[in-house]
């Protein structure tokens, strides 16, 4: 019965409160081609894109430098378009991973993260509009907010969602998730190996 906006806020508070403890957790290690390994690889590539976005925005400045805006507007736009590829990552979470978690009664992460995905999509749309409209100040602040929100989602995935998912789902369920990934596609990476290896798919349980 708690509004989604309040749940999102509490989720942010939760991650901040437990940030130090969560940081001490070792990354999940799964075989190459396993859906979680692919999510993690995409996240590493994603963090490079948000770092680039932040770097370009900072070079334009707050308040923006007119000459820098003229010189870097194209780079900012190109980086936002690269970042927009994250939608495939979020779509696989929403349509592949979340339904399996919900089958186990794990619904909280789905609702909170899906709402944040939509916030990120809205910021990407706003970033495009402000760059196209030559609103340098709003473009810079929007891109900075976008980079932070995306980075925070990576933290929520790596420290909260992934450990929960690996503890909840069976190998057979992960294999079913993997089998449907190609319908949506991948973000930032292309070389996703087959998993489970040939001959093991039937034995996964």
Short mmCIF file of N, CA and C in Angstrom, two decimals, residues 24-174:
data_model
loop_
_atom_site.label_atom_id
_atom_site.label_comp_id
_atom_site.label_asym_id
_atom_site.label_seq_id
_atom_site.Cartn_x
_atom_site.Cartn_y
_atom_site.Cartn_z
N UNK A 24 31.47 -4.60 0.76
CA UNK A 24 32.34 -5.68 1.18
C UNK A 24 31.99 -7.03 0.58
N UNK A 25 30.84 -7.12 -0.06
CA UNK A 25 30.42 -8.38 -0.66
C UNK A 25 31.19 -8.62 -1.94
N UNK A 26 31.72 -9.83 -2.10
CA UNK A 26 32.42 -10.18 -3.33
C UNK A 26 31.43 -10.24 -4.49
N UNK A 27 31.85 -9.82 -5.68
CA UNK A 27 30.97 -9.92 -6.85
C UNK A 27 30.55 -11.37 -7.09
N UNK A 28 29.37 -11.54 -7.60
CA UNK A 28 28.89 -12.88 -7.93
C UNK A 28 29.68 -13.42 -9.11
N UNK A 29 30.13 -14.65 -9.01
CA UNK A 29 30.88 -15.28 -10.09
C UNK A 29 30.05 -16.41 -10.67
N UNK A 30 29.72 -16.29 -11.93
CA UNK A 30 28.95 -17.31 -12.64
C UNK A 30 29.63 -17.54 -13.98
N UNK A 31 29.32 -18.66 -14.66
CA UNK A 31 29.99 -18.94 -15.93
C UNK A 31 29.68 -17.90 -17.00
N UNK A 32 30.60 -17.75 -17.93
CA UNK A 32 30.37 -16.86 -19.08
C UNK A 32 29.12 -17.32 -19.82
N UNK A 33 28.29 -16.37 -20.19
CA UNK A 33 27.05 -16.69 -20.88
C UNK A 33 25.86 -16.81 -19.97
N UNK A 34 26.11 -17.00 -18.67
CA UNK A 34 25.02 -17.01 -17.68
C UNK A 34 24.41 -15.59 -17.68
N UNK A 35 23.08 -15.48 -17.57
CA UNK A 35 22.46 -14.16 -17.62
C UNK A 35 23.06 -13.14 -16.65
N UNK A 36 23.42 -13.57 -15.44
CA UNK A 36 24.00 -12.61 -14.50
C UNK A 36 25.38 -12.14 -14.95
N UNK A 37 26.17 -13.04 -15.55
CA UNK A 37 27.47 -12.63 -16.06
C UNK A 37 27.29 -11.59 -17.15
N UNK A 38 26.28 -11.79 -18.00
CA UNK A 38 26.02 -10.84 -19.08
C UNK A 38 25.56 -9.50 -18.53
N UNK A 39 24.67 -9.51 -17.53
CA UNK A 39 24.25 -8.27 -16.90
C UNK A 39 25.45 -7.53 -16.31
N UNK A 40 26.36 -8.27 -15.67
CA UNK A 40 27.52 -7.64 -15.05
C UNK A 40 28.45 -7.04 -16.11
N UNK A 41 28.65 -7.75 -17.21
CA UNK A 41 29.51 -7.24 -18.28
C UNK A 41 28.91 -5.98 -18.89
N UNK A 42 27.59 -5.99 -19.07
CA UNK A 42 26.93 -4.80 -19.59
C UNK A 42 27.09 -3.62 -18.62
N UNK A 43 26.99 -3.91 -17.32
CA UNK A 43 27.14 -2.85 -16.33
C UNK A 43 28.52 -2.22 -16.38
N UNK A 44 29.55 -3.04 -16.56
CA UNK A 44 30.90 -2.50 -16.63
C UNK A 44 31.05 -1.57 -17.84
N UNK A 45 30.48 -1.98 -18.97
CA UNK A 45 30.52 -1.13 -20.16
C UNK A 45 29.68 0.13 -19.95
N UNK A 46 28.55 -0.03 -19.27
CA UNK A 46 27.66 1.09 -19.00
C UNK A 46 28.34 2.15 -18.14
N UNK A 47 29.09 1.72 -17.14
CA UNK A 47 29.78 2.67 -16.27
C UNK A 47 30.81 3.49 -17.05
N UNK A 48 31.38 2.91 -18.09
CA UNK A 48 32.31 3.68 -18.93
C UNK A 48 31.56 4.76 -19.71
N UNK A 49 30.33 4.42 -20.14
CA UNK A 49 29.54 5.40 -20.89
C UNK A 49 29.10 6.54 -19.97
N UNK A 50 28.65 6.22 -18.75
CA UNK A 50 28.24 7.30 -17.85
C UNK A 50 29.43 8.15 -17.45
N UNK A 51 30.62 7.55 -17.34
CA UNK A 51 31.81 8.34 -17.03
C UNK A 51 32.11 9.32 -18.17
N UNK A 52 31.93 8.84 -19.40
CA UNK A 52 32.13 9.72 -20.57
C UNK A 52 31.11 10.85 -20.59
N UNK A 53 29.85 10.50 -20.28
CA UNK A 53 28.80 11.52 -20.27
C UNK A 53 29.09 12.59 -19.24
N UNK A 54 29.52 12.16 -18.07
CA UNK A 54 29.83 13.10 -17.00
C UNK A 54 31.02 13.99 -17.39
N UNK A 55 32.01 13.38 -18.03
CA UNK A 55 33.22 14.12 -18.43
C UNK A 55 32.88 15.21 -19.45
N UNK A 56 32.04 14.88 -20.44
CA UNK A 56 31.65 15.87 -21.45
C UNK A 56 30.83 16.98 -20.81
N UNK A 57 29.88 16.60 -19.94
CA UNK A 57 29.05 17.60 -19.26
C UNK A 57 29.90 18.54 -18.42
N UNK A 58 30.87 17.99 -17.71
CA UNK A 58 31.75 18.82 -16.88
C UNK A 58 32.59 19.76 -17.74
N UNK A 59 33.00 19.29 -18.91
CA UNK A 59 33.81 20.13 -19.80
C UNK A 59 33.01 21.31 -20.34
N UNK A 60 31.71 21.11 -20.53
CA UNK A 60 30.84 22.21 -20.97
C UNK A 60 30.66 23.21 -19.83
N UNK A 61 30.51 22.68 -18.62
CA UNK A 61 30.50 23.51 -17.43
C UNK A 61 29.12 23.86 -16.91
N UNK A 62 29.09 24.20 -15.63
CA UNK A 62 27.88 24.70 -14.97
C UNK A 62 28.27 25.98 -14.21
N UNK A 63 27.87 27.16 -14.67
CA UNK A 63 27.08 27.41 -15.90
C UNK A 63 27.90 27.10 -17.16
N UNK A 64 27.19 26.78 -18.26
CA UNK A 64 27.88 26.36 -19.48
C UNK A 64 28.74 27.47 -20.09
N UNK A 65 29.86 27.06 -20.63
CA UNK A 65 30.70 27.95 -21.41
C UNK A 65 30.21 27.88 -22.86
N UNK A 66 29.90 29.05 -23.45
CA UNK A 66 29.32 29.08 -24.79
C UNK A 66 30.18 28.39 -25.83
N UNK A 67 31.47 28.65 -25.79
CA UNK A 67 32.37 28.05 -26.77
C UNK A 67 32.45 26.55 -26.57
N UNK A 68 32.50 26.12 -25.32
CA UNK A 68 32.56 24.68 -25.03
C UNK A 68 31.28 23.99 -25.48
N UNK A 69 30.14 24.65 -25.28
CA UNK A 69 28.86 24.08 -25.73
C UNK A 69 28.88 23.87 -27.24
N UNK A 70 29.32 24.88 -27.97
CA UNK A 70 29.37 24.76 -29.42
C UNK A 70 30.30 23.65 -29.88
N UNK A 71 31.40 23.48 -29.14
CA UNK A 71 32.39 22.48 -29.51
C UNK A 71 31.97 21.07 -29.10
N UNK A 72 31.26 20.95 -27.97
CA UNK A 72 31.00 19.63 -27.38
C UNK A 72 29.54 19.18 -27.43
N UNK A 73 28.68 20.01 -27.98
CA UNK A 73 27.26 19.65 -28.06
C UNK A 73 27.07 18.32 -28.79
N UNK A 74 27.78 18.14 -29.89
CA UNK A 74 27.66 16.90 -30.66
C UNK A 74 28.13 15.69 -29.87
N UNK A 75 29.23 15.87 -29.14
CA UNK A 75 29.75 14.76 -28.33
C UNK A 75 28.78 14.39 -27.22
N UNK A 76 28.14 15.41 -26.64
CA UNK A 76 27.16 15.14 -25.58
C UNK A 76 25.98 14.36 -26.15
N UNK A 77 25.51 14.77 -27.32
CA UNK A 77 24.40 14.08 -27.96
C UNK A 77 24.78 12.64 -28.30
N UNK A 78 25.96 12.44 -28.85
CA UNK A 78 26.40 11.09 -29.21
C UNK A 78 26.49 10.19 -27.98
N UNK A 79 26.95 10.75 -26.86
CA UNK A 79 27.10 9.95 -25.64
C UNK A 79 25.74 9.60 -25.05
N UNK A 80 24.79 10.51 -25.13
CA UNK A 80 23.43 10.21 -24.68
C UNK A 80 22.85 9.07 -25.52
N UNK A 81 23.12 9.09 -26.83
CA UNK A 81 22.61 8.02 -27.69
C UNK A 81 23.27 6.69 -27.36
N UNK A 82 24.54 6.71 -27.03
CA UNK A 82 25.20 5.47 -26.60
C UNK A 82 24.56 4.96 -25.31
N UNK A 83 24.30 5.88 -24.40
CA UNK A 83 23.70 5.50 -23.12
C UNK A 83 22.30 4.92 -23.32
N UNK A 84 21.57 5.43 -24.31
CA UNK A 84 20.20 4.99 -24.54
C UNK A 84 20.13 3.49 -24.85
N UNK A 85 21.24 2.90 -25.24
CA UNK A 85 21.28 1.46 -25.50
C UNK A 85 20.99 0.65 -24.24
N UNK A 86 21.11 1.28 -23.06
CA UNK A 86 20.83 0.60 -21.80
C UNK A 86 19.39 0.08 -21.76
N UNK A 87 18.53 0.61 -22.61
CA UNK A 87 17.14 0.16 -22.61
C UNK A 87 17.04 -1.35 -22.83
N UNK A 88 17.92 -1.91 -23.65
CA UNK A 88 17.90 -3.36 -23.87
C UNK A 88 18.22 -4.11 -22.57
N UNK A 89 19.14 -3.57 -21.81
CA UNK A 89 19.50 -4.15 -20.51
C UNK A 89 18.28 -4.14 -19.59
N UNK A 90 17.59 -3.00 -19.54
CA UNK A 90 16.42 -2.88 -18.68
C UNK A 90 15.27 -3.74 -19.18
N UNK A 91 15.10 -3.83 -20.49
CA UNK A 91 14.02 -4.66 -21.03
C UNK A 91 14.23 -6.13 -20.70
N UNK A 92 15.48 -6.59 -20.70
CA UNK A 92 15.73 -7.99 -20.33
C UNK A 92 15.43 -8.21 -18.85
N UNK A 93 15.77 -7.24 -18.02
CA UNK A 93 15.40 -7.35 -16.60
C UNK A 93 13.89 -7.44 -16.45
N UNK A 94 13.18 -6.54 -17.13
CA UNK A 94 11.73 -6.43 -16.96
C UNK A 94 10.98 -7.64 -17.51
N UNK A 95 11.44 -8.14 -18.66
CA UNK A 95 10.69 -9.18 -19.36
C UNK A 95 11.25 -10.58 -19.19
N UNK A 96 12.51 -10.68 -18.77
CA UNK A 96 13.14 -11.99 -18.59
C UNK A 96 13.33 -12.34 -17.11
N UNK A 97 13.98 -11.44 -16.38
CA UNK A 97 14.34 -11.75 -14.99
C UNK A 97 13.20 -11.55 -14.01
N UNK A 98 12.55 -10.38 -14.07
CA UNK A 98 11.52 -10.05 -13.09
C UNK A 98 10.38 -11.09 -13.03
N UNK A 99 9.87 -11.58 -14.16
CA UNK A 99 8.77 -12.55 -14.06
C UNK A 99 9.15 -13.81 -13.30
N UNK A 100 10.39 -14.25 -13.45
CA UNK A 100 10.82 -15.45 -12.72
C UNK A 100 10.93 -15.17 -11.22
N UNK A 101 11.42 -14.00 -10.85
CA UNK A 101 11.47 -13.64 -9.43
C UNK A 101 10.06 -13.54 -8.86
N UNK A 102 9.15 -12.95 -9.63
CA UNK A 102 7.78 -12.80 -9.16
C UNK A 102 7.10 -14.15 -8.96
N UNK A 103 7.49 -15.14 -9.76
CA UNK A 103 6.94 -16.50 -9.57
C UNK A 103 7.31 -17.07 -8.22
N UNK A 104 8.40 -16.54 -7.64
CA UNK A 104 8.84 -16.98 -6.30
C UNK A 104 8.34 -16.01 -5.22
N UNK A 105 7.48 -15.09 -5.60
CA UNK A 105 6.94 -14.14 -4.62
C UNK A 105 7.84 -12.96 -4.35
N UNK A 106 8.91 -12.80 -5.13
CA UNK A 106 9.83 -11.68 -4.95
C UNK A 106 9.38 -10.57 -5.91
N UNK A 107 8.61 -9.60 -5.39
CA UNK A 107 8.01 -8.58 -6.25
C UNK A 107 8.56 -7.18 -6.00
N UNK A 108 9.14 -6.94 -4.82
CA UNK A 108 9.61 -5.60 -4.48
C UNK A 108 10.61 -5.02 -5.46
N UNK A 109 11.70 -5.77 -5.78
CA UNK A 109 12.69 -5.22 -6.71
C UNK A 109 12.09 -4.88 -8.07
N UNK A 110 11.17 -5.71 -8.53
CA UNK A 110 10.57 -5.49 -9.84
C UNK A 110 9.87 -4.14 -9.89
N UNK A 111 9.02 -3.89 -8.89
CA UNK A 111 8.23 -2.65 -8.88
C UNK A 111 9.13 -1.42 -8.75
N UNK A 112 10.08 -1.49 -7.82
CA UNK A 112 10.96 -0.33 -7.59
C UNK A 112 11.84 -0.06 -8.79
N UNK A 113 12.51 -1.12 -9.29
CA UNK A 113 13.47 -0.93 -10.37
C UNK A 113 12.77 -0.55 -11.67
N UNK A 114 11.60 -1.12 -11.94
CA UNK A 114 10.88 -0.78 -13.16
C UNK A 114 10.52 0.70 -13.15
N UNK A 115 10.11 1.20 -11.99
CA UNK A 115 9.77 2.62 -11.88
C UNK A 115 11.01 3.49 -12.13
N UNK A 116 12.16 3.07 -11.63
CA UNK A 116 13.39 3.83 -11.85
C UNK A 116 13.82 3.74 -13.31
N UNK A 117 13.64 2.56 -13.92
CA UNK A 117 13.93 2.44 -15.36
C UNK A 117 13.15 3.51 -16.12
N UNK A 118 11.87 3.65 -15.78
CA UNK A 118 11.03 4.63 -16.48
C UNK A 118 11.52 6.05 -16.22
N UNK A 119 12.00 6.32 -15.01
CA UNK A 119 12.57 7.64 -14.71
C UNK A 119 13.80 7.89 -15.59
N UNK A 120 14.63 6.87 -15.75
CA UNK A 120 15.84 6.99 -16.57
C UNK A 120 15.46 7.21 -18.03
N UNK A 121 14.46 6.47 -18.49
CA UNK A 121 13.99 6.67 -19.88
C UNK A 121 13.51 8.10 -20.09
N UNK A 122 12.81 8.63 -19.07
CA UNK A 122 12.31 10.01 -19.17
C UNK A 122 13.47 11.00 -19.20
N UNK A 123 14.52 10.75 -18.42
CA UNK A 123 15.68 11.65 -18.42
C UNK A 123 16.42 11.59 -19.75
N UNK A 124 16.51 10.40 -20.35
CA UNK A 124 17.14 10.28 -21.66
C UNK A 124 16.36 11.11 -22.69
N UNK A 125 15.04 11.01 -22.64
CA UNK A 125 14.20 11.80 -23.54
C UNK A 125 14.40 13.30 -23.30
N UNK A 126 14.49 13.68 -22.02
CA UNK A 126 14.69 15.10 -21.70
C UNK A 126 16.07 15.56 -22.15
N UNK A 127 17.08 14.72 -21.98
CA UNK A 127 18.43 15.09 -22.41
C UNK A 127 18.46 15.34 -23.92
N UNK A 128 17.81 14.45 -24.67
CA UNK A 128 17.77 14.64 -26.12
C UNK A 128 17.09 15.97 -26.47
N UNK A 129 15.98 16.25 -25.81
CA UNK A 129 15.21 17.46 -26.11
C UNK A 129 15.98 18.72 -25.77
N UNK A 130 16.67 18.73 -24.64
CA UNK A 130 17.40 19.93 -24.23
C UNK A 130 18.61 20.18 -25.12
N UNK A 131 19.25 19.10 -25.56
CA UNK A 131 20.40 19.27 -26.48
C UNK A 131 19.89 19.80 -27.83
N UNK A 132 18.82 19.19 -28.33
CA UNK A 132 18.26 19.63 -29.61
C UNK A 132 17.76 21.07 -29.53
N UNK A 133 17.23 21.44 -28.37
CA UNK A 133 16.72 22.80 -28.20
C UNK A 133 17.77 23.81 -27.82
N UNK A 134 19.04 23.39 -27.76
CA UNK A 134 20.16 24.29 -27.44
C UNK A 134 20.06 24.90 -26.05
N UNK A 135 19.42 24.18 -25.14
CA UNK A 135 19.35 24.64 -23.74
C UNK A 135 20.54 24.04 -23.00
N UNK A 136 21.67 24.69 -23.11
CA UNK A 136 22.91 24.13 -22.60
C UNK A 136 22.86 23.85 -21.10
N UNK A 137 22.34 24.81 -20.34
CA UNK A 137 22.31 24.65 -18.88
C UNK A 137 21.47 23.45 -18.46
N UNK A 138 20.28 23.33 -19.05
CA UNK A 138 19.41 22.22 -18.68
C UNK A 138 19.95 20.90 -19.22
N UNK A 139 20.60 20.95 -20.38
CA UNK A 139 21.19 19.73 -20.94
C UNK A 139 22.28 19.20 -20.01
N UNK A 140 23.12 20.08 -19.53
CA UNK A 140 24.22 19.66 -18.65
C UNK A 140 23.68 19.09 -17.34
N UNK A 141 22.74 19.80 -16.72
CA UNK A 141 22.20 19.31 -15.44
C UNK A 141 21.43 18.01 -15.62
N UNK A 142 20.72 17.88 -16.75
CA UNK A 142 19.98 16.65 -17.02
C UNK A 142 20.94 15.48 -17.21
N UNK A 143 22.00 15.71 -17.95
CA UNK A 143 22.97 14.63 -18.20
C UNK A 143 23.69 14.22 -16.93
N UNK A 144 23.99 15.19 -16.06
CA UNK A 144 24.61 14.85 -14.77
C UNK A 144 23.65 14.00 -13.93
N UNK A 145 22.38 14.40 -13.89
CA UNK A 145 21.39 13.63 -13.13
C UNK A 145 21.20 12.24 -13.72
N UNK A 146 21.22 12.16 -15.05
CA UNK A 146 21.07 10.88 -15.73
C UNK A 146 22.22 9.94 -15.39
N UNK A 147 23.44 10.45 -15.46
CA UNK A 147 24.60 9.62 -15.14
C UNK A 147 24.53 9.09 -13.71
N UNK A 148 24.13 9.94 -12.78
CA UNK A 148 24.04 9.50 -11.37
C UNK A 148 22.96 8.45 -11.19
N UNK A 149 21.79 8.65 -11.81
CA UNK A 149 20.71 7.70 -11.64
C UNK A 149 21.06 6.33 -12.23
N UNK A 150 21.73 6.35 -13.38
CA UNK A 150 22.14 5.09 -14.02
C UNK A 150 23.19 4.39 -13.17
N UNK A 151 24.17 5.14 -12.66
CA UNK A 151 25.20 4.55 -11.80
C UNK A 151 24.58 3.95 -10.53
N UNK A 152 23.62 4.67 -9.95
CA UNK A 152 22.96 4.16 -8.75
C UNK A 152 22.21 2.86 -9.03
N UNK A 153 21.63 2.75 -10.22
CA UNK A 153 20.93 1.52 -10.58
C UNK A 153 21.92 0.36 -10.71
N UNK A 154 23.09 0.62 -11.23
CA UNK A 154 24.12 -0.42 -11.31
C UNK A 154 24.42 -0.95 -9.90
N UNK A 155 24.54 -0.03 -8.94
CA UNK A 155 24.79 -0.44 -7.55
C UNK A 155 23.66 -1.30 -7.02
N UNK A 156 22.43 -0.88 -7.26
CA UNK A 156 21.28 -1.66 -6.79
C UNK A 156 21.27 -3.05 -7.41
N UNK A 157 21.61 -3.13 -8.69
CA UNK A 157 21.64 -4.43 -9.35
C UNK A 157 22.72 -5.33 -8.75
N UNK A 158 23.93 -4.79 -8.70
CA UNK A 158 25.07 -5.62 -8.31
C UNK A 158 25.03 -6.02 -6.84
N UNK A 159 24.52 -5.13 -5.99
CA UNK A 159 24.58 -5.38 -4.55
C UNK A 159 23.28 -5.93 -3.97
N UNK A 160 22.17 -5.74 -4.66
CA UNK A 160 20.88 -6.18 -4.11
C UNK A 160 20.20 -7.21 -5.01
N UNK A 161 19.97 -6.83 -6.28
CA UNK A 161 19.19 -7.69 -7.17
C UNK A 161 19.92 -8.99 -7.51
N UNK A 162 21.17 -8.90 -7.91
CA UNK A 162 21.88 -10.09 -8.36
C UNK A 162 22.04 -11.13 -7.25
N UNK A 163 22.48 -10.73 -6.03
CA UNK A 163 22.57 -11.75 -4.96
C UNK A 163 21.21 -12.38 -4.65
N UNK A 164 20.15 -11.57 -4.67
CA UNK A 164 18.81 -12.10 -4.41
C UNK A 164 18.41 -13.09 -5.50
N UNK A 165 18.70 -12.73 -6.75
CA UNK A 165 18.30 -13.58 -7.87
C UNK A 165 19.06 -14.90 -7.87
N UNK A 166 20.34 -14.87 -7.59
CA UNK A 166 21.13 -16.11 -7.64
C UNK A 166 20.71 -17.05 -6.52
N UNK A 167 20.25 -16.49 -5.40
CA UNK A 167 19.78 -17.31 -4.29
C UNK A 167 18.38 -17.86 -4.52
N UNK A 168 17.63 -17.25 -5.45
CA UNK A 168 16.22 -17.58 -5.63
C UNK A 168 15.97 -18.53 -6.78
N UNK A 169 16.67 -18.35 -7.89
CA UNK A 169 16.35 -19.08 -9.12
C UNK A 169 17.22 -20.31 -9.31
N UNK A 170 16.65 -21.31 -9.93
CA UNK A 170 17.38 -22.56 -10.22
C UNK A 170 18.14 -22.43 -11.54
N UNK A 171 19.07 -23.36 -11.77
CA UNK A 171 19.80 -23.36 -13.03
C UNK A 171 18.83 -23.53 -14.21
N UNK A 172 17.80 -24.33 -14.01
CA UNK A 172 16.83 -24.53 -15.09
C UNK A 172 16.12 -23.22 -15.43
N UNK A 173 15.80 -22.42 -14.42
CA UNK A 173 15.15 -21.13 -14.67
C UNK A 173 16.12 -20.17 -15.36
N UNK A 174 17.37 -20.17 -14.92
CA UNK A 174 18.36 -19.32 -15.57
C UNK A 174 18.52 -19.72 -17.03
#
